[in-house]
CSV table of C-alpha atoms and ligand atoms in Angstrom, one decimal:
chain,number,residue,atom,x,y,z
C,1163,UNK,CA,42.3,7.6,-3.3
C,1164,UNK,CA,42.2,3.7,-3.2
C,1165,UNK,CA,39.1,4.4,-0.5
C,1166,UNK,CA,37.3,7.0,-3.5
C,1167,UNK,CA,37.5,4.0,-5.7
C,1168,UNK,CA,36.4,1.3,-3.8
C,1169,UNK,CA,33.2,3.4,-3.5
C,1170,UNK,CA,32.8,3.8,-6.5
C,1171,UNK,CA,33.1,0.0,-7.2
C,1172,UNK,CA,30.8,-0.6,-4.9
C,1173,UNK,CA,28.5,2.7,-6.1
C,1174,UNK,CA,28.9,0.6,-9.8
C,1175,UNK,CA,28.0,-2.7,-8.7
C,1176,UNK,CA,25.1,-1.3,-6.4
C,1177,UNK,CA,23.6,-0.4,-9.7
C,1178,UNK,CA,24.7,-3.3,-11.8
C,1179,UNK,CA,22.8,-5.9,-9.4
C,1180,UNK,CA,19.6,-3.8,-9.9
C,1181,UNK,CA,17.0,-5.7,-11.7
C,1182,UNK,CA,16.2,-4.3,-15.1
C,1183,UNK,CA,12.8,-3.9,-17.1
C,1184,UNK,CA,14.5,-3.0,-20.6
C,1185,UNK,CA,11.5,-3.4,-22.8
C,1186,UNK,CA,8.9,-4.4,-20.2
C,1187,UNK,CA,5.3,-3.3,-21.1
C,1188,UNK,CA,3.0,-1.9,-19.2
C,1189,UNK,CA,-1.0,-3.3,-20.9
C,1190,UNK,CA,-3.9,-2.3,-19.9
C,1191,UNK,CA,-6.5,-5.1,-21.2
C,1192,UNK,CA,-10.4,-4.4,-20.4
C,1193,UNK,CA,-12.4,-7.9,-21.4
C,1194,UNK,CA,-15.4,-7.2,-23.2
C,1195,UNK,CA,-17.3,-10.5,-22.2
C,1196,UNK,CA,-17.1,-13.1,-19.5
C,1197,UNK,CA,-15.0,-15.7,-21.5
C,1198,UNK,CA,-12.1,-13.0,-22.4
C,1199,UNK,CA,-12.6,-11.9,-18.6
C,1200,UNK,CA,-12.0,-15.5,-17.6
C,1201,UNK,CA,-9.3,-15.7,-20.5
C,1202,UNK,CA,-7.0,-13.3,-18.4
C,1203,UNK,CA,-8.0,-14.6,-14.5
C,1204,UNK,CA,-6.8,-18.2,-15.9
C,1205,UNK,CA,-3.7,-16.0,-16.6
C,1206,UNK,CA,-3.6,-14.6,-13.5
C,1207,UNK,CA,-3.8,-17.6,-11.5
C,1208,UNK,CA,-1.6,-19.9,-13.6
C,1209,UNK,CA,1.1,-17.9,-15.2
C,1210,UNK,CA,2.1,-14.8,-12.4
C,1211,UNK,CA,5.6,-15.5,-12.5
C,1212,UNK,CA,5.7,-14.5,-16.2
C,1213,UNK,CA,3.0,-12.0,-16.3
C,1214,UNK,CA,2.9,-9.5,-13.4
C,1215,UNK,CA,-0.6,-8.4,-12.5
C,1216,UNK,CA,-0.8,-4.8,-11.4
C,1217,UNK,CA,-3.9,-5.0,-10.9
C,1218,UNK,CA,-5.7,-7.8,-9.9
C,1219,UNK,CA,-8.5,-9.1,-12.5
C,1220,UNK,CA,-12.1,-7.7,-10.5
C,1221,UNK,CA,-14.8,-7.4,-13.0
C,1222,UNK,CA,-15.6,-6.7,-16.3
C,1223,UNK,CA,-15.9,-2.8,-15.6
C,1224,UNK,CA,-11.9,-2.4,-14.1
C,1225,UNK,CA,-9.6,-2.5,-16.5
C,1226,UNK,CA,-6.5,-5.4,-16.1
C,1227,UNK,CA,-2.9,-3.7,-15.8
C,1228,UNK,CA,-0.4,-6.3,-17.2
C,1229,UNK,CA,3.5,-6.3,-17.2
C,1230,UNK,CA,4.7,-8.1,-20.1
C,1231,UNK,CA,8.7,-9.1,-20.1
C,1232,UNK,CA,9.8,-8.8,-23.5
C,1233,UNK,CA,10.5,-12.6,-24.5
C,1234,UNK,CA,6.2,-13.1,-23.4
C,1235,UNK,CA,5.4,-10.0,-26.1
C,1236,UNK,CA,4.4,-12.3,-28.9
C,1237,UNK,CA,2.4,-14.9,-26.9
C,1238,UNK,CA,0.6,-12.2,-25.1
C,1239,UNK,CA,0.1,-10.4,-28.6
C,1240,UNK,CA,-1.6,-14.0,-29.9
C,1241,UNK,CA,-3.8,-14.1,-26.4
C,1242,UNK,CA,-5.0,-10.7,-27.0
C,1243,UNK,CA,-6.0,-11.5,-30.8
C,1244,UNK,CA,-7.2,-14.7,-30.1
C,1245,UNK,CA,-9.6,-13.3,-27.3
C,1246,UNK,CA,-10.0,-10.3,-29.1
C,1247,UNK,CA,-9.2,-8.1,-26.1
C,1248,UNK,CA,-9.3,-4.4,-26.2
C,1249,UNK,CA,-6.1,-3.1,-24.9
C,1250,UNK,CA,-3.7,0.0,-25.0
C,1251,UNK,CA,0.0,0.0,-24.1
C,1252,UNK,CA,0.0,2.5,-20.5
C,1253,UNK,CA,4.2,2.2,-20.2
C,1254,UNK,CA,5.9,1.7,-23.4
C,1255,UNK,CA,8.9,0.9,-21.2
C,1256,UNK,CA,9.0,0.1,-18.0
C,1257,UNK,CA,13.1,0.8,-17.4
C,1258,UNK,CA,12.4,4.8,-18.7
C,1259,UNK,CA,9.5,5.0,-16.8
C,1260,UNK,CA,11.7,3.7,-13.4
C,1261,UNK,CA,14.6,5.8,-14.5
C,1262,UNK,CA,12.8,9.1,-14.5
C,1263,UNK,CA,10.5,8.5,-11.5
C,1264,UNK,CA,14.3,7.9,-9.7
C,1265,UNK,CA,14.7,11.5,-10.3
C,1266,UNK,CA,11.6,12.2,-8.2
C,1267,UNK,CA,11.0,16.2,-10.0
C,1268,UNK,CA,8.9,18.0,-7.6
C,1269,UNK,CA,6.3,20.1,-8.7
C,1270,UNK,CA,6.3,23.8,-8.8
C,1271,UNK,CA,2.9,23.4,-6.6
C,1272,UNK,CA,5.4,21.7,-4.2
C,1273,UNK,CA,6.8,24.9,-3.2
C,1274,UNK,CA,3.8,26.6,-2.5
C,1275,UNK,CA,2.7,24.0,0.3
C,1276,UNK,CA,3.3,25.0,3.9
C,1277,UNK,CA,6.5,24.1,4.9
C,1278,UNK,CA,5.6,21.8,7.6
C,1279,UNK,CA,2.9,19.8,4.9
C,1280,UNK,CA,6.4,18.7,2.4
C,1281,UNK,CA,8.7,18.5,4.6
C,1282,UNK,CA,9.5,19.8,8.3
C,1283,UNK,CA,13.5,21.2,8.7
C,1284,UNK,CA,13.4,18.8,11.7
C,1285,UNK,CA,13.9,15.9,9.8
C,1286,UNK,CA,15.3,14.7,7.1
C,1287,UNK,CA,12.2,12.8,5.8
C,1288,UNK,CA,10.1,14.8,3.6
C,1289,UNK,CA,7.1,14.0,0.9
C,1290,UNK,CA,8.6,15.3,-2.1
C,1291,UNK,CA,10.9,12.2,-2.2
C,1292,UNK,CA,10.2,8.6,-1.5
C,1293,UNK,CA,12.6,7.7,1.4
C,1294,UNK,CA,14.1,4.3,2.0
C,1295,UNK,CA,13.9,2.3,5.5
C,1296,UNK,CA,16.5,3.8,7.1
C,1297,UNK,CA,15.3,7.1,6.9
C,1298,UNK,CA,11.5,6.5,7.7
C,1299,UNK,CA,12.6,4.7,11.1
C,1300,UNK,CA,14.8,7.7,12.0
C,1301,UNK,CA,11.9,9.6,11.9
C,1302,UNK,CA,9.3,8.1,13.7
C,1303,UNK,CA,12.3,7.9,16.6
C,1304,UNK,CA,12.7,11.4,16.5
C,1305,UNK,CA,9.0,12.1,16.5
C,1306,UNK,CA,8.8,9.9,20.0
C,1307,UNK,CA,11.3,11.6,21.7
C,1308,UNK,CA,10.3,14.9,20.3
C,1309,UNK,CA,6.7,14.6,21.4
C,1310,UNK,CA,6.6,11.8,24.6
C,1311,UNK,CA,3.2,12.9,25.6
C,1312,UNK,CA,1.7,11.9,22.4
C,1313,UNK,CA,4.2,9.3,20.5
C,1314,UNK,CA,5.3,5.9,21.1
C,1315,UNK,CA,7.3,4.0,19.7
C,1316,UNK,CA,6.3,0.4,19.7
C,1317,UNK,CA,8.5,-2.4,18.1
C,1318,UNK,CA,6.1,-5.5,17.3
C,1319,UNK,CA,9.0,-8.5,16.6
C,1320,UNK,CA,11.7,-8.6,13.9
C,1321,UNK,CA,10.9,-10.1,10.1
C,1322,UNK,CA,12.6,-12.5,8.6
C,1323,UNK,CA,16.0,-11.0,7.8
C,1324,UNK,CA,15.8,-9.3,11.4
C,1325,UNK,CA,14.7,-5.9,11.2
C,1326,UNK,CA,12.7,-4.3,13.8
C,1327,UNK,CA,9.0,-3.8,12.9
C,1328,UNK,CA,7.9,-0.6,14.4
C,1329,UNK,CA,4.0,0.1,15.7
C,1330,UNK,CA,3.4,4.2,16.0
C,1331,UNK,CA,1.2,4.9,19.4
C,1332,UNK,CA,-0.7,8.3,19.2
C,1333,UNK,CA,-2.3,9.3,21.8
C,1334,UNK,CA,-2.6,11.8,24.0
C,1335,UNK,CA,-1.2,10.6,27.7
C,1336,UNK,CA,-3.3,14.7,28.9
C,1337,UNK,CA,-6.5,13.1,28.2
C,1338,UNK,CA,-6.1,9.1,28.0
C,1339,UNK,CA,-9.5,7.6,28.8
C,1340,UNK,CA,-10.5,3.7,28.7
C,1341,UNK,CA,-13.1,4.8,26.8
C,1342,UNK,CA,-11.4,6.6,24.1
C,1343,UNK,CA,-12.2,4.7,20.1
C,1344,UNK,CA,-8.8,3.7,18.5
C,1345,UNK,CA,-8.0,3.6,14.9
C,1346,UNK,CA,-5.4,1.3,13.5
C,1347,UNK,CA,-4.0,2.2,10.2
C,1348,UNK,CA,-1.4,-0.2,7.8
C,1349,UNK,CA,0.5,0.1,4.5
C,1350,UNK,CA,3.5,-1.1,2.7
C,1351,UNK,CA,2.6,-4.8,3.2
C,1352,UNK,CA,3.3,-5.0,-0.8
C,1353,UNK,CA,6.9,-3.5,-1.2
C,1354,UNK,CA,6.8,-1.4,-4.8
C,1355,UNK,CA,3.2,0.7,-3.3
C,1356,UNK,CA,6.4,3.3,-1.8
C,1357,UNK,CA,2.9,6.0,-2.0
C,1358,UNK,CA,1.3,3.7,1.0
C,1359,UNK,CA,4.5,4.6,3.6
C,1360,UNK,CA,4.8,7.9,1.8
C,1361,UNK,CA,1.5,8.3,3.1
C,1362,UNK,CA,1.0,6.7,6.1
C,1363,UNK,CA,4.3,9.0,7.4
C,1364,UNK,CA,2.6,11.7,6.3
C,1365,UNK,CA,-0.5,11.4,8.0
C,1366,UNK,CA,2.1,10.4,11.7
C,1367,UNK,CA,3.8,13.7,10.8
C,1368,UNK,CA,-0.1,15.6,10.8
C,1369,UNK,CA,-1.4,14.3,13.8
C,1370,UNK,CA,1.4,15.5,15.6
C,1371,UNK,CA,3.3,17.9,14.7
C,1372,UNK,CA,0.1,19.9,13.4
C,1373,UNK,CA,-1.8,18.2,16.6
C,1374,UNK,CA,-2.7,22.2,16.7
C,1375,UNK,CA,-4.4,22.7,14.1
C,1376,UNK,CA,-6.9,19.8,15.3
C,1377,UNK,CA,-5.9,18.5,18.3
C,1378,UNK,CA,-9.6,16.7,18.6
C,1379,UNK,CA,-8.3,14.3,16.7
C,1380,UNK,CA,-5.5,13.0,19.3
C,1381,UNK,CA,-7.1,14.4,22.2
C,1382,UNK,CA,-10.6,12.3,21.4
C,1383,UNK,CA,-8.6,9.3,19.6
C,1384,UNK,CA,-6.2,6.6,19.6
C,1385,UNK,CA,-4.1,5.8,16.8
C,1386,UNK,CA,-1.9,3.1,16.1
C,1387,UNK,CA,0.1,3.4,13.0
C,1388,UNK,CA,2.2,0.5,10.7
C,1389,UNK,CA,3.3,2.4,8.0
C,1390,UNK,CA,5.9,-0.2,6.8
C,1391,UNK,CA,4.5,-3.8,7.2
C,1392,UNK,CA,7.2,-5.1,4.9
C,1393,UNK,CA,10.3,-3.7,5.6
C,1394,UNK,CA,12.3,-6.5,3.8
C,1395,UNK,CA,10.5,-6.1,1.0
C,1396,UNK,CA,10.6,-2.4,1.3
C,1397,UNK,CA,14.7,-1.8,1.5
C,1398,UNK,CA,14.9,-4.8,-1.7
C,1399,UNK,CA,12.6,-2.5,-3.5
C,1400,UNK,CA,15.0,0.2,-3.2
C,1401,UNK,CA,18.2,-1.5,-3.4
C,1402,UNK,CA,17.6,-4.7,-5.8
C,1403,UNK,CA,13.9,-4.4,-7.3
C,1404,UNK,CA,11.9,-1.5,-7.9
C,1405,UNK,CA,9.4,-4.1,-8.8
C,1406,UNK,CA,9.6,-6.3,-5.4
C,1407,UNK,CA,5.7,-6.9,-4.0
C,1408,UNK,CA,6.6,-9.9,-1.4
C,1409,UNK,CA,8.4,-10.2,1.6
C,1410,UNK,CA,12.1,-12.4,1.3
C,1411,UNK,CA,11.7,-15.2,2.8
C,1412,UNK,CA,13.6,-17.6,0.7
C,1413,UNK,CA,11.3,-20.8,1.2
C,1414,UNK,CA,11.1,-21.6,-2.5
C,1415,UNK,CA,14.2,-22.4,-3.5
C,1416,UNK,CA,15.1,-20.1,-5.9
C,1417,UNK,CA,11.8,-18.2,-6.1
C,1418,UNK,CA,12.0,-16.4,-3.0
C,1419,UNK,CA,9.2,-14.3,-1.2
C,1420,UNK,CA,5.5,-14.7,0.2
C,1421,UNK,CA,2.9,-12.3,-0.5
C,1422,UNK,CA,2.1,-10.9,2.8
C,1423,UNK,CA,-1.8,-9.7,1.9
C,1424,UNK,CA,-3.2,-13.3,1.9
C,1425,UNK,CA,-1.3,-14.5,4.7
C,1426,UNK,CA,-3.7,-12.4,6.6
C,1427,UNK,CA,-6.7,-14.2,5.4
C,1428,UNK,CA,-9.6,-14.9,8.0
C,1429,UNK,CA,-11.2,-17.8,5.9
C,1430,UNK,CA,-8.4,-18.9,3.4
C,1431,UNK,CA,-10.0,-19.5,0.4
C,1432,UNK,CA,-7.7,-20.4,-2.5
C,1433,UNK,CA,-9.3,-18.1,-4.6
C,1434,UNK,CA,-7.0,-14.8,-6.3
C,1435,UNK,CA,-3.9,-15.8,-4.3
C,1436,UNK,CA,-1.6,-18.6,-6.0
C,1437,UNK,CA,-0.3,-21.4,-4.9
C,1438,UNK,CA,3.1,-21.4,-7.2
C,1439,UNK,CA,6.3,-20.0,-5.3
C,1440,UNK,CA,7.2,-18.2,-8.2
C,1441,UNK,CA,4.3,-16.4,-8.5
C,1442,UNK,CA,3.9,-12.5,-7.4
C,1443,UNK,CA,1.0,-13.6,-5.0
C,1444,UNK,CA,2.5,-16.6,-3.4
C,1445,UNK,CA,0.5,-16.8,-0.3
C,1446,UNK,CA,2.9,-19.5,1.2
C,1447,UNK,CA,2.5,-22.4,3.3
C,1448,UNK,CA,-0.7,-21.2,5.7
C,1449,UNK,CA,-2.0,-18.4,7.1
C,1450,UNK,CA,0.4,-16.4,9.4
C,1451,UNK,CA,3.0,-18.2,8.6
C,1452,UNK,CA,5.5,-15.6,7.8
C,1453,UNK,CA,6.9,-13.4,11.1
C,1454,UNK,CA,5.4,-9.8,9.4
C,1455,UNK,CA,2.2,-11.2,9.3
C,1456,UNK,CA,2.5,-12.9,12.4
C,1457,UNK,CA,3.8,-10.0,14.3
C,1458,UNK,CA,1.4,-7.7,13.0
C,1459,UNK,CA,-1.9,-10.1,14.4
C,1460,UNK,CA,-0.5,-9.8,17.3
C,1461,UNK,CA,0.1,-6.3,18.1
C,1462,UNK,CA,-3.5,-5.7,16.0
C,1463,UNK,CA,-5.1,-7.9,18.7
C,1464,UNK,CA,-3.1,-6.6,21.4
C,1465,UNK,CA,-4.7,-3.0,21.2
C,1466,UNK,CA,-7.4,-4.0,19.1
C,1467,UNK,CA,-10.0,-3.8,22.5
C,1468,UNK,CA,-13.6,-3.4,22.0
C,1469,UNK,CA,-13.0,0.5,21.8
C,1470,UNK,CA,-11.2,-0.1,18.2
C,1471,UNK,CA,-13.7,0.8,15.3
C,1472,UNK,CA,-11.4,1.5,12.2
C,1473,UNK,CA,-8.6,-0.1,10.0
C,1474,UNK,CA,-7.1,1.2,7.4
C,1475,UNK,CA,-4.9,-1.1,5.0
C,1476,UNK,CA,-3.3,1.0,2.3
C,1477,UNK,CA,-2.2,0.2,-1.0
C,1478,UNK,CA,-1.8,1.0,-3.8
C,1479,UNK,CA,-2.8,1.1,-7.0
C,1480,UNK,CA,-5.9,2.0,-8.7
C,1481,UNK,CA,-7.8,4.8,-6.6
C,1482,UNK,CA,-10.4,1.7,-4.9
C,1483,UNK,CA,-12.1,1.9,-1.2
C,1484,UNK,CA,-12.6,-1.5,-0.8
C,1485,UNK,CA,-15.2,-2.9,1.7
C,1486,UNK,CA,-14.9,-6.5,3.2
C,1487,UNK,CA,-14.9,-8.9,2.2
C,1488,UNK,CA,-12.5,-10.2,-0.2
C,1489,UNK,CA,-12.6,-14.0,0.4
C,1490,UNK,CA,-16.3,-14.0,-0.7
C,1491,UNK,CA,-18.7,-12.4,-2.6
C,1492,UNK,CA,-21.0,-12.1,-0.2
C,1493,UNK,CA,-21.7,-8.8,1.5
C,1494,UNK,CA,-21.4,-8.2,5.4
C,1495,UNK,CA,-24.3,-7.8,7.2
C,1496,UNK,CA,-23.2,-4.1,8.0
C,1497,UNK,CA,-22.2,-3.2,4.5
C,1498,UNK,CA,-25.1,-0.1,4.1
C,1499,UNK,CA,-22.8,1.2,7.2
C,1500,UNK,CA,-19.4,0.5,5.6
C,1501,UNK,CA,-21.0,2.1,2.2
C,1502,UNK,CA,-21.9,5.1,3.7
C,1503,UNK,CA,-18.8,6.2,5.3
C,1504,UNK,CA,-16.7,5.5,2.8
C,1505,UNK,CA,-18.8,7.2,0.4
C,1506,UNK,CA,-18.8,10.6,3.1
C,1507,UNK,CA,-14.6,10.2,2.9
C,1508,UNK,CA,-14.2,9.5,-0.8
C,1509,UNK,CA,-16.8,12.8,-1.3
C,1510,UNK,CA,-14.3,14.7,0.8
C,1511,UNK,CA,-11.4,13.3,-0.6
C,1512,UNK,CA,-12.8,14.4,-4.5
C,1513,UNK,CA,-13.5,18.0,-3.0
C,1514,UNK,CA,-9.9,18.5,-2.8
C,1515,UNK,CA,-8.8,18.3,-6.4
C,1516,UNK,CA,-11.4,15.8,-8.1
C,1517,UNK,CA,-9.5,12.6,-8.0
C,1518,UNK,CA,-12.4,9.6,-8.2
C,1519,UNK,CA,-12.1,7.2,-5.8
C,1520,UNK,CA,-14.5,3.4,-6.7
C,1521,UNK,CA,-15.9,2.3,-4.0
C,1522,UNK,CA,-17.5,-1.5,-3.4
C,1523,UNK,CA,-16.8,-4.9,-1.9
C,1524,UNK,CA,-13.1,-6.0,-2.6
C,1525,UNK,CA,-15.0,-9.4,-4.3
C,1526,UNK,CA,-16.7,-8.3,-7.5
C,1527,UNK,CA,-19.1,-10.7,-8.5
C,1528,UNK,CA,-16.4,-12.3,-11.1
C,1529,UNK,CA,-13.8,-12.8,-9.1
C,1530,UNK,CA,-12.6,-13.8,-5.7
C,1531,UNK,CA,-9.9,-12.0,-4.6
C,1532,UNK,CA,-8.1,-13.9,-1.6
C,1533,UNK,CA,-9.1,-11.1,1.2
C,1534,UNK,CA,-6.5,-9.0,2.7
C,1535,UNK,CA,-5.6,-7.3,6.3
C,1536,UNK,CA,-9.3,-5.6,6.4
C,1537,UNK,CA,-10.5,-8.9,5.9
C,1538,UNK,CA,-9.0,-10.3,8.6
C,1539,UNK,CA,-9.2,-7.3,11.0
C,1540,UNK,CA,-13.2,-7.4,10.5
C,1541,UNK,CA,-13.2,-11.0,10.9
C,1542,UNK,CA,-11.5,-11.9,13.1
C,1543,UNK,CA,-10.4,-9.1,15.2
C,1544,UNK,CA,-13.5,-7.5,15.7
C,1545,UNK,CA,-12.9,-4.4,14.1
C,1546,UNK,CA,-16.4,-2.8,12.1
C,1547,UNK,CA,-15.3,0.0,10.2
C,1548,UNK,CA,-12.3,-2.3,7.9
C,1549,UNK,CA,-11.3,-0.8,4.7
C,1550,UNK,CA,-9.1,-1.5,1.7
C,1551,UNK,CA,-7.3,1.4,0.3
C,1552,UNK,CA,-5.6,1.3,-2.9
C,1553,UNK,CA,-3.9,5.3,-3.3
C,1554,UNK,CA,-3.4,7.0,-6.5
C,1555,UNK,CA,-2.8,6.8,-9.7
C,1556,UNK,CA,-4.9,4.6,-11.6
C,1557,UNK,CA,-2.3,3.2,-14.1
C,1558,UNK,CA,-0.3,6.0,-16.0
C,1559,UNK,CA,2.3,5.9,-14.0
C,1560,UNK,CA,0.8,2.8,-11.2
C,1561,UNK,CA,4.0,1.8,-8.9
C,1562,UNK,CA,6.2,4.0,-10.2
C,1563,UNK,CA,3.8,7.3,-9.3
C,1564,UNK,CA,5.8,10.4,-9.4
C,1565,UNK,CA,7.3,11.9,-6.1
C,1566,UNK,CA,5.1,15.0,-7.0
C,1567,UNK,CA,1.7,13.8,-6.5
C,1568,UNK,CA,2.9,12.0,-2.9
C,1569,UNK,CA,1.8,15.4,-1.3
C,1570,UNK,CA,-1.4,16.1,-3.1
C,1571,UNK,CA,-2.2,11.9,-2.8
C,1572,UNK,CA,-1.7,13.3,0.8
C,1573,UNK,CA,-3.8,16.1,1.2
C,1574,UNK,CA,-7.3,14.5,-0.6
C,1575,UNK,CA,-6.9,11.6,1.6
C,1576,UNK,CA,-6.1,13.7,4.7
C,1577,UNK,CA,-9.7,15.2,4.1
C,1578,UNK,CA,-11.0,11.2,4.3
C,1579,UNK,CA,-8.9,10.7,7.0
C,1580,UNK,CA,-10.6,13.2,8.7
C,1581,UNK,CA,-14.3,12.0,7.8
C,1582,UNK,CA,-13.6,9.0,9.3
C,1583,UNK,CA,-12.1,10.3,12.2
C,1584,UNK,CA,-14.9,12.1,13.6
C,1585,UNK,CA,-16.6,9.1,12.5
C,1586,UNK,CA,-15.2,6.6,14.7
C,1587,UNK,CA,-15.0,9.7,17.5
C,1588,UNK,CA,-18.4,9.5,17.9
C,1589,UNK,CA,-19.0,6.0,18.2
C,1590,UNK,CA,-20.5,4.7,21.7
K,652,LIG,C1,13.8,16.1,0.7
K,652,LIG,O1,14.8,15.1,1.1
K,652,LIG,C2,15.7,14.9,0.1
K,652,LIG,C3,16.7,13.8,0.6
K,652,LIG,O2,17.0,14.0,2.0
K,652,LIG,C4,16.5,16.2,-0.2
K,652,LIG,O3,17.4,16.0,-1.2
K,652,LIG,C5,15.5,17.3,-0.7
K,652,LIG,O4,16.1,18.5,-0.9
K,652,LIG,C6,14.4,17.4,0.4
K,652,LIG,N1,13.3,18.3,-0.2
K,652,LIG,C7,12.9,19.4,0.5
K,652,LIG,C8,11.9,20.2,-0.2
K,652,LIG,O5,13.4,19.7,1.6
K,653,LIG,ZN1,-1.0,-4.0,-2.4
């Protein structure tokens, strides 16, 4: 009895130290001209901490996604007159809209999908929920011992508060050849995108326990796999923040938290990333200097050999394949060869239920963002074929997608997936 009720004390205050978004706002603001444009990146860059960016200002086409905290409504209400931006309210309350993704419905379409494509009865991960940590590592450590001829396990280093960082290994020990191209894919470096490891899980879960289906794909490939790049982040997003984006290192006082993406950066430009601690793009005190980033550099450049010709860095939101590079405007020299094969995998992914996908530099002429992992993995490991995925939706629901579209998010980008697969297979 006395046990029942410490639980559910603990069940209680659980809840009660969850951060709340009562009467947050959701805006979406599209600048009409380049001094409203600019109007909302001087936001961006000087006042983060108040105003949460969703989406990062990129030119005047994209539309700005803006989460206003209730005590900021009537200042941001005077910005928007005085720029005379257009806007629309996307979530009228951001606490509703957490509470009700929580319940995760599935779809009725759900059902219909092939057992083994929502959820295999050999684990307790499926895609019709978004599953913490815990659950995702258990996984991937039964998929290695299930399947030790294609699977390994590899653990990269521990983050800051000490949890193992894990590095999947897919390939096919039957038909291992030095010669063999390698793909290295990434996701959850920003802790509320739960779609990127709900995705990236996914696709480890295809390769292998559908290797039959299309077993070219492991046999004539190797993959390696980081489908949580931030698992700090990740577990505070489900136990503290739904909101969380950074890792936790507490290195500024009592703004805790670096933003992971620009710590990768190949030529750190101060541009997009900013420099207050406070701020959701913090991008700390230099490059690498946070132990995710760090470990993941080296485990990239570990197996990143001349043989690797992909990486995949997915986030979300926004429904963008983003080319380097994001430190610059300018193009790489290879871009009509980037273009082209993102433009074959977004075609594929759109055949599958119509979802459009943008594609272009991650730099629009207008603004700099701060470059990310493909950046770096073009850049300075070598790697041609880098790209920047940002997964569904494109702002109705943004971090807070519903657990029902995890599996169709899955299947369109299983058909680019595959496009660039056979790609990179025939590389020489
Ligand atoms: C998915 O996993 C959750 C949590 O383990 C479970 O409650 C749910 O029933 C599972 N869904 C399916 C379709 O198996
Ligand atoms: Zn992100």
């Amino acid at each position: 009895m006395r046990f029942l009720l410490l639980l559910a004390l603990l069940a209680a205050s659980a809840l009660a130290a969850q951060k709340r978004y009562d009467g947050y706002k959701v805006f979406q603001v599209k600048a009409k001209d380049l001094p409203s444009f600019h109007a909302i990146a001087q936001l961006y860059t000087e006042q983060s901490s108040i105003y949460d960016f969703w989406t990062e200002p990129r030119s005047l086409d994209d539309p700005i996604d803006i989460m206003v905290p209730p005590t900021y409504m009537q200042a941001f209400d005077q910005l928007l007159q005085t720029h005379n931006l257009h806007h629309r309210v996307k979530i009228a309350d951001v606490q509703s809209a957490i509470e009700t993704n929580l319940k995760g419905q599935a779809a009725p379409s759900v059902a219909q999908e092939p057992r083994s494509r929502s959820g295999s009865l050999r684990y307790k991960l499926n895609w019709t929920e978004y599953h913490d940590y815990t659950t995702i590592v258990l996984f991937l450590a039964e998929l290695a011992q299930n399947y030790p001829d294609i699977v390994t396990l590899i653990t990269i280093g521990k983050t800051h508060e000490n949890r193992e960082m894990y590095m999947v290994k897919i390939s096919n020990t039957q038909t291992a050849s030095p010669t063999k191209n390698a793909i290295i894919v990434d996701g959850g470096i920003h802790a509320r995108e739960w779609i990127s490891p709900a995705w990236n899980t996914w696709l480890i879960h295809e390769l292998v326990e559908n290797y039959a289906a299309h077993p070219q794909y492991v046999d004539n490939l190797d993959w390696y796999i980081l489908p949580v790049m931030n698992p700090d982040g990740y577990v505070y997003s489900f136990a503290d923040d739904r909101l969380w984006r950074k890792n936790r290192n507490p290195v500024n006082g009592p703004c805790v938290g670096i933003d992971l993406n620009p710590i990768f950066l190949f030529a750190r430009t101060e541009g997009g990333a900013a420099g207050n601690g406070c701020d959701q793009t913090y991008h700390g005190p230099a490059a690498f200097s946070e132990d995710e980033s760090a470990n993941v550099r080296d485990a990239v450049l570990s197996v990143a050999n001349g043989r690797t010709q992909a990486y995949l860095t997915y986030h979300s939101y926004g429904q963008y394949w983003l080319t380097p590079w994001g430190y610059t405007a300018d193009l790489p020299e290879d871009y009509p060869q980037l273009f082209d094969l993102a433009q074959n995998a977004v075609n594929s992914l759109t055949a599958v239920y119509g979802t459009q996908y943008t594609i272009g530099s991650s730099t629009n002429v207008l603004y700099v963002a701060s470059g990310g992992s493909d950046d770096w993995a073009k850049g300075g490991a070598g790697i041609p074929y880098s790209y920047t995925v940002e997964l569904r939706d494109t702002g109705d629901f943004g971090f807070l997608l519903p657990a029902d579209q995890i599996i169709p998010n899955n299947l369109e980008m299983w058909e680019a997936m595959k496009v660039v697969a056979e790609y990179v297979t025939g590389i020489v």
